[in-house]
Coordinates of C-alpha atoms in Angstrom, one line a residue:
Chain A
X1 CA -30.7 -12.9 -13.6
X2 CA -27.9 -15.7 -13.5
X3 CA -28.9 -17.2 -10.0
X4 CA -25.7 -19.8 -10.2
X5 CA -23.3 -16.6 -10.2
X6 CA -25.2 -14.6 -8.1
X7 CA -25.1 -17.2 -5.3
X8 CA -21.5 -17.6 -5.8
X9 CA -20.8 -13.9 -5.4
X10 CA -22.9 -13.7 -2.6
X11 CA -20.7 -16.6 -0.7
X12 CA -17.6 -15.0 -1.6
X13 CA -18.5 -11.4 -0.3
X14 CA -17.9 -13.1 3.5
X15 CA -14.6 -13.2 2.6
X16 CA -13.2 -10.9 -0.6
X17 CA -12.4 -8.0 1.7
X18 CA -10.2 -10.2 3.4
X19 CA -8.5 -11.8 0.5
X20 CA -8.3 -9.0 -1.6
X21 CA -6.7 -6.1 0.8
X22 CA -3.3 -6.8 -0.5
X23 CA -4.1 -6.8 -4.3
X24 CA -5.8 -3.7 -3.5
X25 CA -2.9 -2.1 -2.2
X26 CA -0.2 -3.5 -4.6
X27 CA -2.7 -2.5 -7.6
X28 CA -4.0 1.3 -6.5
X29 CA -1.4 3.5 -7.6
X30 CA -1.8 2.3 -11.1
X31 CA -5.5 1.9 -10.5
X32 CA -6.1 5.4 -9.6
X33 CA -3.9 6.6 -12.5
X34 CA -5.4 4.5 -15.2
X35 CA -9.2 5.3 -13.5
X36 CA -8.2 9.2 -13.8
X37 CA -9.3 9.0 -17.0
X38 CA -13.0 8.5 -16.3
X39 CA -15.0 11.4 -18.1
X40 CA -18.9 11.9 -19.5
X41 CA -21.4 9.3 -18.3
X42 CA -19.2 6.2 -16.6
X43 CA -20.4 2.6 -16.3
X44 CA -18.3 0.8 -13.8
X45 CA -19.2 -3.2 -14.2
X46 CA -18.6 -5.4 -11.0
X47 CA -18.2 -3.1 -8.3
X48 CA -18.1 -6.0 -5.6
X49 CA -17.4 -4.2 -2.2
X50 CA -16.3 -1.4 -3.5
X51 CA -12.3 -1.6 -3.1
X52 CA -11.8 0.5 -5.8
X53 CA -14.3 3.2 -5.2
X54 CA -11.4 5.1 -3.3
X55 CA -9.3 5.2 -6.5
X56 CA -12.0 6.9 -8.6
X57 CA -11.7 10.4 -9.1
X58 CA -13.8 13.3 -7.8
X59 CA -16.9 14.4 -9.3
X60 CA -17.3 12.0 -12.0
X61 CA -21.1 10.8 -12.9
X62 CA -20.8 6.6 -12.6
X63 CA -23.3 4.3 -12.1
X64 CA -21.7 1.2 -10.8
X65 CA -23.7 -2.7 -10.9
X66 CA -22.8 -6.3 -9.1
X67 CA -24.7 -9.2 -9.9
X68 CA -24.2 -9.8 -5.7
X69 CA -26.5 -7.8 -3.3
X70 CA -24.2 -9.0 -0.6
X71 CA -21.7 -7.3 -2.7
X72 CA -23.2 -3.6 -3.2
X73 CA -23.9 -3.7 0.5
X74 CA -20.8 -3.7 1.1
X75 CA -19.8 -1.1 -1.6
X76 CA -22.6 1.3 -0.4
X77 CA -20.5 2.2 2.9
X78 CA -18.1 3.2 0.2
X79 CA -20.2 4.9 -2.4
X80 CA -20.9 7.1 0.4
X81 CA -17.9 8.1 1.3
X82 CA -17.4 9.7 -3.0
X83 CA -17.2 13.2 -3.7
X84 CA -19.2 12.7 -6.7
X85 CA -22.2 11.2 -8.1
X86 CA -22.3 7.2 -7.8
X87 CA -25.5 4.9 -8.0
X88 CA -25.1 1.3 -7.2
X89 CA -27.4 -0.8 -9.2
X90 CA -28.0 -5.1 -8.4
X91 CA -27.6 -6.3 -12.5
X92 CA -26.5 -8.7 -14.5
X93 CA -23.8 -7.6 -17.1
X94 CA -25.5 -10.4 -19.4
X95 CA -29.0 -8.6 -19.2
X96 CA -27.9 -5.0 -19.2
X97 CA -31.1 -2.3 -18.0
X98 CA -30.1 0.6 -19.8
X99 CA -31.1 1.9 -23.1
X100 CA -28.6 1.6 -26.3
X101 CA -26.0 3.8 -26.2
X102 CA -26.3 5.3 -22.7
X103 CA -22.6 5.7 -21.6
X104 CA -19.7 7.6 -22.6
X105 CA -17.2 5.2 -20.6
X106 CA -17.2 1.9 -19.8
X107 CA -15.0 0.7 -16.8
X108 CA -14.6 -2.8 -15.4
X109 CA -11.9 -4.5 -13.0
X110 CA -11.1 -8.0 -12.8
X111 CA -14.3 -7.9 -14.0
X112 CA -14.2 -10.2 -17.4
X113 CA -12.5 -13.2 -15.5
X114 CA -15.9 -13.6 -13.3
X115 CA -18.7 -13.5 -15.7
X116 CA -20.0 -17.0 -17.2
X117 CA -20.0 -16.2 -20.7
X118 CA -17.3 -13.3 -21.3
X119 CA -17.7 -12.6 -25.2
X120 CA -21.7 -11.9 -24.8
X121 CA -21.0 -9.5 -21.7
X122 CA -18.6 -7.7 -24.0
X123 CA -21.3 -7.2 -26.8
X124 CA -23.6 -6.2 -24.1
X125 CA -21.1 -3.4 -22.8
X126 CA -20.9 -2.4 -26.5
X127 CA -24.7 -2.2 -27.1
X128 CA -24.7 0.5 -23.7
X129 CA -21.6 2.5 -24.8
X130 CA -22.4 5.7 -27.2
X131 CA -20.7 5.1 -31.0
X132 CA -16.7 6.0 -30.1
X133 CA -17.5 5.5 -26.8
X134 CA -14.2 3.5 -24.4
X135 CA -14.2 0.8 -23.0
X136 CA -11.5 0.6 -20.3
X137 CA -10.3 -2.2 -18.8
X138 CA -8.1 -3.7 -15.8
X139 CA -8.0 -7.4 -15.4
X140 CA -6.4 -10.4 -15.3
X141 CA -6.0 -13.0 -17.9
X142 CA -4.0 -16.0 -19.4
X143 CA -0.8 -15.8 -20.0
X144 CA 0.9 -16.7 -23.0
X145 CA 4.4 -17.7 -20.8
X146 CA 5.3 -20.8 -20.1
X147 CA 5.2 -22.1 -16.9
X148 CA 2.7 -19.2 -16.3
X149 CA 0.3 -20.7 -18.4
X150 CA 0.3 -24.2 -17.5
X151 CA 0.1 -23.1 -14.0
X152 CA -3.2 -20.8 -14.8
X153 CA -4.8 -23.5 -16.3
X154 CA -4.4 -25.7 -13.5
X155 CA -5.4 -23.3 -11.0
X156 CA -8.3 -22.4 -12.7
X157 CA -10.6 -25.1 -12.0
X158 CA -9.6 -24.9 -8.5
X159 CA -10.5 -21.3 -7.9
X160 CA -13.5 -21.3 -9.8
X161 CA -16.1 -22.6 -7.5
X162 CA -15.5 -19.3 -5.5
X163 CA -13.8 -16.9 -7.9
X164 CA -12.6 -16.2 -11.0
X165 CA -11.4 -17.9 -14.3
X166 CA -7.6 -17.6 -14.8
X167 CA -6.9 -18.5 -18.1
X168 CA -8.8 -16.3 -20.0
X169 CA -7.7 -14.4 -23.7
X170 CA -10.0 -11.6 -22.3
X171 CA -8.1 -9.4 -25.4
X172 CA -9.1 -11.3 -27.7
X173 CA -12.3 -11.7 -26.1
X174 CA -12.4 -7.7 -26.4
X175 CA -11.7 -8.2 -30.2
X176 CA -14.4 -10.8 -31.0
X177 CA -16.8 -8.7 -28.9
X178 CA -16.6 -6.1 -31.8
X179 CA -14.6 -3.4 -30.1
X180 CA -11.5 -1.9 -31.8
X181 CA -8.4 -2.2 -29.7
X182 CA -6.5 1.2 -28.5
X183 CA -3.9 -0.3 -26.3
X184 CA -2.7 -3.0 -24.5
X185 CA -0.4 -2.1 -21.6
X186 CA 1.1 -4.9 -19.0
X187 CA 0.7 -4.6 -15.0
X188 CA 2.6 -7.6 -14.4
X189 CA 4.0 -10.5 -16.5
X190 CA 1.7 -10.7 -19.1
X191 CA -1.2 -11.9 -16.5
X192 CA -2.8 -8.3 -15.3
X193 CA -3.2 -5.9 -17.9
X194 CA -5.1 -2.6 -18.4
X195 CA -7.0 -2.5 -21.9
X196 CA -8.3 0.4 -24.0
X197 CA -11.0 0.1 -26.8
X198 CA -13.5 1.7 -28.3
X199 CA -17.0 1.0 -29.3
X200 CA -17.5 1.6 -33.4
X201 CA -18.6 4.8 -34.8
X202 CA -21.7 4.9 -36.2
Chain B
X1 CA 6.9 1.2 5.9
X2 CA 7.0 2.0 2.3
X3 CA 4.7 1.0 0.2
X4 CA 7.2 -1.0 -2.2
X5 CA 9.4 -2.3 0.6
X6 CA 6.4 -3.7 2.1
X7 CA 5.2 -5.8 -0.6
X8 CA 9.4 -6.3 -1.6
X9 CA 9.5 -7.9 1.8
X10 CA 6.2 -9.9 1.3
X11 CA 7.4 -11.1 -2.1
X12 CA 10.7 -12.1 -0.1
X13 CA 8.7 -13.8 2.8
X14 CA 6.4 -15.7 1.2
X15 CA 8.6 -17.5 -1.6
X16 CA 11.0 -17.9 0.9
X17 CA 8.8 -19.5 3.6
X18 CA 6.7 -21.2 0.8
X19 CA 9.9 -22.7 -0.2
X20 CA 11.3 -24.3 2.5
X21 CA 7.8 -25.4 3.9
X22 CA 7.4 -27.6 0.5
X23 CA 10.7 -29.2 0.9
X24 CA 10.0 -30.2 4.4
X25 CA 6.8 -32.3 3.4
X26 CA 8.2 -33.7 0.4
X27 CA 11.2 -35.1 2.7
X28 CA 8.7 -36.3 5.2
X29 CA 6.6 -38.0 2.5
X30 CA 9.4 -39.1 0.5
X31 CA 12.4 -41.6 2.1
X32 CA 15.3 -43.5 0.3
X33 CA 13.0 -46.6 -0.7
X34 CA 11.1 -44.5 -3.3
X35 CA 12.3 -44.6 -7.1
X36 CA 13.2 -41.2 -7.7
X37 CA 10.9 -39.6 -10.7
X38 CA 7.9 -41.2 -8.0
X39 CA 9.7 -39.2 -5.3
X40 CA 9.6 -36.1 -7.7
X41 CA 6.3 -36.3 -9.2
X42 CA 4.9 -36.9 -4.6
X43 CA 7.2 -34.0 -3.9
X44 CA 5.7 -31.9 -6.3
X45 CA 1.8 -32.9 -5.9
X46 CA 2.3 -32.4 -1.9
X47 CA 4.4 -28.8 -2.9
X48 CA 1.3 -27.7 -5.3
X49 CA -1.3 -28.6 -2.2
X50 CA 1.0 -27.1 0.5
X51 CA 1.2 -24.1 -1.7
X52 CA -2.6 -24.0 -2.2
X53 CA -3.2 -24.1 1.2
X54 CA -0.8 -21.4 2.1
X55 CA -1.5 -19.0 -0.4
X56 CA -4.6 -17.4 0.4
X57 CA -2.6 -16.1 3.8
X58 CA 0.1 -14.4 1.7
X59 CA -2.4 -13.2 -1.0
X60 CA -4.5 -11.4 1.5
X61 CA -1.6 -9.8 2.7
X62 CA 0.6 -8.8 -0.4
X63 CA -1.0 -9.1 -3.5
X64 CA -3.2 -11.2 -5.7
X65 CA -1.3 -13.0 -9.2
X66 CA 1.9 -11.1 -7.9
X67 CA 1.7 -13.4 -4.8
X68 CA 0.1 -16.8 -6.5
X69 CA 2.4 -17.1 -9.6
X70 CA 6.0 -17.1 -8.0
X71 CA 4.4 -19.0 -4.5
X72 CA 2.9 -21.7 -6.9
X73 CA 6.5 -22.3 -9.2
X74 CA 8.0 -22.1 -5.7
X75 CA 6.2 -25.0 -4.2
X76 CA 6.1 -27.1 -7.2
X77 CA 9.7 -27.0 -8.2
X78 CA 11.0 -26.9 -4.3
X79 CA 8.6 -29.7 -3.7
X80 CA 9.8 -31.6 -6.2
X81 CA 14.2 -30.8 -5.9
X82 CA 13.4 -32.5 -2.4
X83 CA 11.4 -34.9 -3.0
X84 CA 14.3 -36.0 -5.7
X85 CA 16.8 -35.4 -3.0
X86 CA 15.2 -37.3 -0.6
X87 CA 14.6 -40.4 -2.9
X88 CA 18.7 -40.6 -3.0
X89 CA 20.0 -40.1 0.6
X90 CA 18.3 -38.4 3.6
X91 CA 19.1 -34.7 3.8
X92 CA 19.5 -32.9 7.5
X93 CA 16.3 -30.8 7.8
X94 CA 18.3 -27.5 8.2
X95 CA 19.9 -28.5 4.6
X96 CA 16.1 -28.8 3.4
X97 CA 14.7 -25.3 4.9
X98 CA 17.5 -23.5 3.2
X99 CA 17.7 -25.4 0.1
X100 CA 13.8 -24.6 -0.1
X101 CA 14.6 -21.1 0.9
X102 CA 16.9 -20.4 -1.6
X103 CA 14.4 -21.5 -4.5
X104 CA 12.0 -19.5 -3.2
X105 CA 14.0 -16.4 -3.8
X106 CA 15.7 -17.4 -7.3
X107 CA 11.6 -18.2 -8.2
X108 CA 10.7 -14.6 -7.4
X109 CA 14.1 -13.2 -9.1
X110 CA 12.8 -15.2 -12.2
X111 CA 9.3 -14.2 -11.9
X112 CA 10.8 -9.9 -11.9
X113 CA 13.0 -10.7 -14.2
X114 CA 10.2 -11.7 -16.8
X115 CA 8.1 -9.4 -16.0
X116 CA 10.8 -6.9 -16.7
X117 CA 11.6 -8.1 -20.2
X118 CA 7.3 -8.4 -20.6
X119 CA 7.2 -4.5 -19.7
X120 CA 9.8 -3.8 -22.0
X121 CA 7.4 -5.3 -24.9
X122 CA 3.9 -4.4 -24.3
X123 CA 2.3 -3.0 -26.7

């Protein structure tokens, strides 16, 4: 387990609540329509508190792990509140627990910004996802806009000591990782994104 | 209130306030005596940590990189228009607060406008 991150995460669940209730709200129409298509076995990567367990849909199997305990204990109020099965597990996405090829569907949200080394957490999520299986993604990332990216790159090493990376090619991270891109679709600018791949057959 | 008028109006708000904030401490920093690119480079550095500070108010509030990218390019460039401004003559205060104002707003109708042409081409 990545103490350094952990404790990080664990400082910043005082406060993410706080500073996230507007993204929330500005991101969960699209959230809830790009979760819809969750389907099989679901692995949901950096649930945090648990701000977008209200967009998942009903009666879906997920299994849904934070490197922060403060985190999940903020998620579980949530997780109880789904109509559906969802277990909240403590795990690093660097050291995954679960057997190869164990989910149908991967999920993560502003997930890939967070984690220290982003290429190895991508091969991880490929090891756990069945041959074919999706990854699906909705995160930020670099732009590749002037003054947009210039401005992410200085604002990066600012934010890091409590959050997330802001320049990061997390597509071509996706690439390098070994999954096959589907599609690339932008939530605004070229900054948020929702991304679709899949795990090779066979 | 509507969803989208909401955050319209928080988009509107923030820039706006962001804005004329900047231009106020530039001019306080920044006087006649200063050569003017020093007067621009201060005005920007003291828009960019005015900015900083303010932002995690209006991202709580209306959004995450929605909020941080048009409130940053706000700050910087208002920061550093007065700080410019102010290195020539003294302008009145008002002048400042609506000159700041104002780039707040043509930031944001920059920052749709891209992201208008970006939807347009993703892939």
């Amino acid at each position: 387990m990545d103490t350094s991150t952990q404790k990080k995460w664990n400082f910043s669940a005082v406060f993410y609540d706080l500073l996230a209730w507007g993204a929330e709200q500005r991101w969960g129409p699209r959230k809830r329509e790009f979760f819809s298509s969750m389907h099989g076995k679901v692995l949901f990567v950096a649930v945090g508190t648990g701000q977008d367990i209200p967009f998942f849909p009903p009666g879906r199997d997920i299994i849904g792990i934070d490197i922060s305990p403060r985190m999940l204990a903020k998620a579980r109020e949530r997780a109880a509140r789904y109509p559906g099965l969802l277990e909240l597990r403590v795990m690093d996405i660097h050291a995954l627990e679960f057997p190869d090829h164990s989910f149908d569907q991967v999920v993560t949200s502003c997930t890939l910004c967070s984690v220290p080394d982003p290429v190895a957490a991508l091969i991880a999520l490929r090891r756990v996802l069945k041959p074919g299986g999706e990854l699906y993604m909705f995160e930020h990332t670099g732009s590749r806009v002037f003054p947009f990216n210039r401005m992410l790159d200085v604002m990066t090493p600012i934010w890091k000591p409590i959050g997330p990376e802001m320049n990061r090619d997390t597509v071509a991270n996706v690439e390098k990782a070994g999954f096959k891109m589907q599609q690339v679709s932008n939530v605004y600018l070229d900054v948020v994104k929702t991304i679709i791949a899949s795990a090779p057959e066979g | 209130m509507d969803r989208r008028v909401y955050f319209l109006a928080g988009d509107v708000l923030s820039n706006a306030v962001t804005g004329a904030a900047t231009a106020w401490l530039a001019a306080a920093i920044v006087d006649s005596s200063w050569f003017m690119p020093a007067g621009m480079l201060a005005g920007m550095l003291a828009g960019m940590g005015l900015g900083l500070l303010m932002m995690p108010v209006f991202v709580g509030l209306f959004g995450a990189m929605e909020v941080m990218l048009p409130v940053m390019l706000t700050a910087m460039l208002s920061g550093m228009l007065s700080g410019m401004a102010s290195a020539m003559q003294v302008p009145t205060i008002p002048l400042l607060l609506l000159a700041g104002g104002s780039i707040g707003i043509l930031v944001l109708l920059l920052t749709y406008a891209i992201d208008a042409v970006l939807h347009s081409k993703a892939s």
